[in-house]
Amino acid sequence: QTIRPRLLRFRLFRIAIATSSAAIIIMICAIASYAASSPPKPASAPTTANSGFATDSRTLFAPIVCLAPPGPARASRAIAIFDRQLAFQRKLSFHPKLGPSLQKVVDQMPPRQSTMIRTAALYSKPEIPWHHQPDGTHQICVSGQPDDADYLYTLVQNWRSPEEPSRFAGLFGLKPSGDSTPGNVSSVTGTLGGELMMDTYGLGALVDTMADVLSEFHGDLKPPWDSVPGNFNHHDRAALDRFHRNMPHLAAKFDHYFKFNNLLDEFNSPAGPIVLFNVDMEVRLDALKKYPLLYDFYRKVVPAVVAKSDILDPHGNYWMREAFDHGHIRFTIMIRNGLLTPFNAAMQPAGDSVALGEITRGSYRTLASGQITSLAMNFGLANIGFTTDYRRDADACTFVNRMNAVPQLVAPPGVHQVMDLVAGDFLRVLATGDGGLNSKLSSRMLPNGTYDFSGGFTAQLNYSPTLELLARIGDAIAKEHNDKVRAEERAFGEELFDAFVADYNDARPAIAALDSDKNNLREKSK
């Protein structure tokens, strides 16, 4: 029962952030610290009066130009690309639809929050129309494609890579582990993967766009400078004023749903101005009443939940910190001269800044934890750690993640021992069995200029009768509200998405004008 609130909390936060200018930064930080393992190239000389930061006169939508390859009319081409992406994204994110045969399969599956726990039992469930492979794997294959305003998923017999833009192929497979027998499948290796063809852009262009977005995050870059993090002052007001000027529709939504206690802090240094994008915001609970289930979640769960996630370099310095702490949504990165910069626990610079678009390989670590307080006792997981390797060349971009430690149970003494007996072996096998939990996300450009995205994860999953019993109890509580919760999540997300699109449409002339601005700059340089 506690799994669902944490997922819902992160989904609410990330849907909100993903449709704002702040939003792209979350994805940046998920890829940024690969630079720690490969020396960065020298940053290019600042081109604005703001020491590498974008000028106030530039539209906040200017970074989307990086989505198009360099060349004539780049801004106009980027607008066309972004238009296609937005139209596709609306269908994919907010209007999914299941074909009748696939719906029957979903009806036989446990709720999504307990699928991993019950995969070994699912393997032998005859009601599921498994496609049997020669090596003993049971699999379900799915295809997806746009269907008017929706995105339709259907059940298919075999996996087939997509051959047209906006088409999807997915697979869910379970293979008995080595110590299982035909009559007793006690452990399986689970695989969940998908492939998507797009005619917009690849991960590499997204990295370049996000790198440019970094230069947009600043206040006024003027004294009096901050002396300590966390003070709301003229730097924060300048940033919010620019947000309201450039994105009035989205800013209005944020004003309605969120209260900002802090947005950013600006410090002076010999190496140039430093912006600590240091968000502390709270959900305005009453604003969520139009979404009753989300409102009920926040009203009940906010006082009890603490969840944290950090991205670190090999030296233990931070590239990003994210937390949900008793109702406070926090997010922190550091930017110097428009470039991502590592920082220490005291929120001071701790290394060279990084030009993200120039990095071709590296790695970073992610460390997360989450706990909920019930009856004055804390329960949860800590030390949820992953190592990610990043590779990029002219045609492809890849992230490979692997769990690097066994998650630790958080519970009071006495209760901890019982929980460890129930779940300890499941977690140990998840982290270490059959190579441990690992995932991959990549994109590559095809000869015809489209992009093939592929991703998925594999993990060994042990059968645990006690965990399955607990999962069934949780399912009975959650099942009644699952469809309604997802519908409200999508409705909330589309509300913010609509505001973002309205601002983007208003900014089209300013984006298109970047073509002539760059031509003028080239003439002046001659």
PDB file of N, CA and C in Angstrom, residues 451-489:
ATOM      1  N   TYR A 451      14.564   8.176 -36.206  1.00  0.00           N
ATOM      2  CA  TYR A 451      15.298   7.731 -35.018  1.00  0.00           C
ATOM      3  C   TYR A 451      14.621   6.508 -34.414  1.00  0.00           C
ATOM      4  N   ASP A 452      15.423   5.534 -34.054  1.00  0.00           N
ATOM      5  CA  ASP A 452      14.944   4.330 -33.404  1.00  0.00           C
ATOM      6  C   ASP A 452      15.303   4.415 -31.920  1.00  0.00           C
ATOM      7  N   PHE A 453      14.285   4.457 -31.066  1.00  0.00           N
ATOM      8  CA  PHE A 453      14.479   4.445 -29.622  1.00  0.00           C
ATOM      9  C   PHE A 453      14.235   3.034 -29.105  1.00  0.00           C
ATOM     10  N   SER A 454      15.082   2.581 -28.212  1.00  0.00           N
ATOM     11  CA  SER A 454      14.864   1.276 -27.592  1.00  0.00           C
ATOM     12  C   SER A 454      15.252   1.353 -26.131  1.00  0.00           C
ATOM     13  N   GLY A 455      14.572   0.569 -25.324  1.00  0.00           N
ATOM     14  CA  GLY A 455      14.868   0.570 -23.902  1.00  0.00           C
ATOM     15  C   GLY A 455      14.187  -0.582 -23.208  1.00  0.00           C
ATOM     16  N   GLY A 456      14.609  -0.840 -21.976  1.00  0.00           N
ATOM     17  CA  GLY A 456      13.997  -1.909 -21.204  1.00  0.00           C
ATOM     18  C   GLY A 456      14.854  -2.275 -20.012  1.00  0.00           C
ATOM     19  N   PHE A 457      14.348  -3.215 -19.207  1.00  0.00           N
ATOM     20  CA  PHE A 457      15.136  -3.673 -18.065  1.00  0.00           C
ATOM     21  C   PHE A 457      14.960  -5.176 -17.892  1.00  0.00           C
ATOM     22  N   THR A 458      15.942  -5.778 -17.251  1.00  0.00           N
ATOM     23  CA  THR A 458      15.885  -7.196 -16.897  1.00  0.00           C
ATOM     24  C   THR A 458      16.300  -7.353 -15.437  1.00  0.00           C
ATOM     25  N   ALA A 459      15.744  -8.361 -14.781  1.00  0.00           N
ATOM     26  CA  ALA A 459      16.091  -8.625 -13.383  1.00  0.00           C
ATOM     27  C   ALA A 459      15.632 -10.020 -13.022  1.00  0.00           C
ATOM     28  N   GLN A 460      16.352 -10.649 -12.091  1.00  0.00           N
ATOM     29  CA  GLN A 460      15.911 -11.926 -11.561  1.00  0.00           C
ATOM     30  C   GLN A 460      14.967 -11.663 -10.401  1.00  0.00           C
ATOM     31  N   LEU A 461      13.805 -12.320 -10.427  1.00  0.00           N
ATOM     32  CA  LEU A 461      12.757 -12.054  -9.454  1.00  0.00           C
ATOM     33  C   LEU A 461      12.349 -13.355  -8.790  1.00  0.00           C
ATOM     34  N   ASN A 462      12.598 -13.461  -7.488  1.00  0.00           N
ATOM     35  CA  ASN A 462      12.287 -14.668  -6.737  1.00  0.00           C
ATOM     36  C   ASN A 462      10.819 -14.717  -6.340  1.00  0.00           C
ATOM     37  N   TYR A 463      10.324 -15.933  -6.213  1.00  0.00           N
ATOM     38  CA  TYR A 463       8.969 -16.120  -5.689  1.00  0.00           C
ATOM     39  C   TYR A 463       9.007 -16.008  -4.177  1.00  0.00           C
ATOM     40  N   SER A 464       8.108 -15.176  -3.629  1.00  0.00           N
ATOM     41  CA  SER A 464       8.041 -14.989  -2.184  1.00  0.00           C
ATOM     42  C   SER A 464       6.584 -15.084  -1.758  1.00  0.00           C
ATOM     43  N   PRO A 465       6.153 -16.213  -1.192  1.00  0.00           N
ATOM     44  CA  PRO A 465       4.743 -16.369  -0.816  1.00  0.00           C
ATOM     45  C   PRO A 465       4.252 -15.279   0.134  1.00  0.00           C
ATOM     46  N   THR A 466       5.095 -14.891   1.085  1.00  0.00           N
ATOM     47  CA  THR A 466       4.662 -13.866   2.049  1.00  0.00           C
ATOM     48  C   THR A 466       4.497 -12.527   1.364  1.00  0.00           C
ATOM     49  N   LEU A 467       5.455 -12.168   0.522  1.00  0.00           N
ATOM     50  CA  LEU A 467       5.332 -10.904  -0.200  1.00  0.00           C
ATOM     51  C   LEU A 467       4.108 -10.926  -1.111  1.00  0.00           C
ATOM     52  N   GLU A 468       3.832 -12.082  -1.720  1.00  0.00           N
ATOM     53  CA  GLU A 468       2.672 -12.170  -2.599  1.00  0.00           C
ATOM     54  C   GLU A 468       1.390 -11.982  -1.800  1.00  0.00           C
ATOM     55  N   LEU A 469       1.326 -12.548  -0.601  1.00  0.00           N
ATOM     56  CA  LEU A 469       0.149 -12.364   0.238  1.00  0.00           C
ATOM     57  C   LEU A 469      -0.034 -10.890   0.573  1.00  0.00           C
ATOM     58  N   LEU A 470       1.059 -10.240   0.959  1.00  0.00           N
ATOM     59  CA  LEU A 470       0.969  -8.816   1.269  1.00  0.00           C
ATOM     60  C   LEU A 470       0.563  -8.021   0.038  1.00  0.00           C
ATOM     61  N   ALA A 471       1.099  -8.432  -1.141  1.00  0.00           N
ATOM     62  CA  ALA A 471       0.745  -7.739  -2.379  1.00  0.00           C
ATOM     63  C   ALA A 471      -0.747  -7.885  -2.673  1.00  0.00           C
ATOM     64  N   ARG A 472      -1.306  -9.070  -2.422  1.00  0.00           N
ATOM     65  CA  ARG A 472      -2.735  -9.275  -2.673  1.00  0.00           C
ATOM     66  C   ARG A 472      -3.585  -8.391  -1.765  1.00  0.00           C
ATOM     67  N   ILE A 473      -3.156  -8.233  -0.522  1.00  0.00           N
ATOM     68  CA  ILE A 473      -3.884  -7.355   0.394  1.00  0.00           C
ATOM     69  C   ILE A 473      -3.825  -5.916  -0.114  1.00  0.00           C
ATOM     70  N   GLY A 474      -2.621  -5.489  -0.535  1.00  0.00           N
ATOM     71  CA  GLY A 474      -2.486  -4.145  -1.081  1.00  0.00           C
ATOM     72  C   GLY A 474      -3.281  -3.956  -2.355  1.00  0.00           C
ATOM     73  N   ASP A 475      -3.317  -4.998  -3.195  1.00  0.00           N
ATOM     74  CA  ASP A 475      -4.079  -4.918  -4.445  1.00  0.00           C
ATOM     75  C   ASP A 475      -5.554  -4.683  -4.173  1.00  0.00           C
ATOM     76  N   ALA A 476      -6.072  -5.396  -3.162  1.00  0.00           N
ATOM     77  CA  ALA A 476      -7.496  -5.263  -2.858  1.00  0.00           C
ATOM     78  C   ALA A 476      -7.835  -3.830  -2.458  1.00  0.00           C
ATOM     79  N   ILE A 477      -6.892  -3.169  -1.805  1.00  0.00           N
ATOM     80  CA  ILE A 477      -7.119  -1.786  -1.395  1.00  0.00           C
ATOM     81  C   ILE A 477      -6.980  -0.851  -2.579  1.00  0.00           C
ATOM     82  N   ALA A 478      -5.971  -1.118  -3.433  1.00  0.00           N
ATOM     83  CA  ALA A 478      -5.637  -0.167  -4.499  1.00  0.00           C
ATOM     84  C   ALA A 478      -6.446  -0.354  -5.771  1.00  0.00           C
ATOM     85  N   LYS A 479      -6.923  -1.570  -6.034  1.00  0.00           N
ATOM     86  CA  LYS A 479      -7.511  -1.868  -7.335  1.00  0.00           C
ATOM     87  C   LYS A 479      -8.710  -0.985  -7.662  1.00  0.00           C
ATOM     88  N   GLU A 480      -9.526  -0.701  -6.661  1.00  0.00           N
ATOM     89  CA  GLU A 480     -10.731   0.079  -6.888  1.00  0.00           C
ATOM     90  C   GLU A 480     -10.415   1.460  -7.452  1.00  0.00           C
ATOM     91  N   HIS A 481      -9.238   1.990  -7.079  1.00  0.00           N
ATOM     92  CA  HIS A 481      -8.926   3.358  -7.451  1.00  0.00           C
ATOM     93  C   HIS A 481      -7.875   3.475  -8.554  1.00  0.00           C
ATOM     94  N   ASN A 482      -7.295   2.371  -9.000  1.00  0.00           N
ATOM     95  CA  ASN A 482      -6.184   2.470  -9.950  1.00  0.00           C
ATOM     96  C   ASN A 482      -6.563   3.211 -11.225  1.00  0.00           C
ATOM     97  N   ASP A 483      -7.655   2.795 -11.881  1.00  0.00           N
ATOM     98  CA  ASP A 483      -8.047   3.436 -13.134  1.00  0.00           C
ATOM     99  C   ASP A 483      -8.386   4.897 -12.910  1.00  0.00           C
ATOM    100  N   LYS A 484      -9.061   5.191 -11.817  1.00  0.00           N
ATOM    101  CA  LYS A 484      -9.431   6.568 -11.525  1.00  0.00           C
ATOM    102  C   LYS A 484      -8.202   7.425 -11.230  1.00  0.00           C
ATOM    103  N   VAL A 485      -7.255   6.841 -10.514  1.00  0.00           N
ATOM    104  CA  VAL A 485      -6.028   7.579 -10.212  1.00  0.00           C
ATOM    105  C   VAL A 485      -5.280   7.909 -11.498  1.00  0.00           C
ATOM    106  N   ARG A 486      -5.145   6.924 -12.376  1.00  0.00           N
ATOM    107  CA  ARG A 486      -4.428   7.169 -13.630  1.00  0.00           C
ATOM    108  C   ARG A 486      -5.141   8.222 -14.471  1.00  0.00           C
ATOM    109  N   ALA A 487      -6.467   8.188 -14.477  1.00  0.00           N
ATOM    110  CA  ALA A 487      -7.220   9.179 -15.238  1.00  0.00           C
ATOM    111  C   ALA A 487      -6.979  10.583 -14.693  1.00  0.00           C
ATOM    112  N   GLU A 488      -6.924  10.701 -13.379  1.00  0.00           N
ATOM    113  CA  GLU A 488      -6.678  12.025 -12.796  1.00  0.00           C
ATOM    114  C   GLU A 488      -5.244  12.481 -13.030  1.00  0.00           C
ATOM    115  N   GLU A 489      -4.310  11.561 -12.965  1.00  0.00           N
ATOM    116  CA  GLU A 489      -2.918  11.922 -13.269  1.00  0.00           C
ATOM    117  C   GLU A 489      -2.813  12.480 -14.686  1.00  0.00           C
TER     118      GLU A 489
END
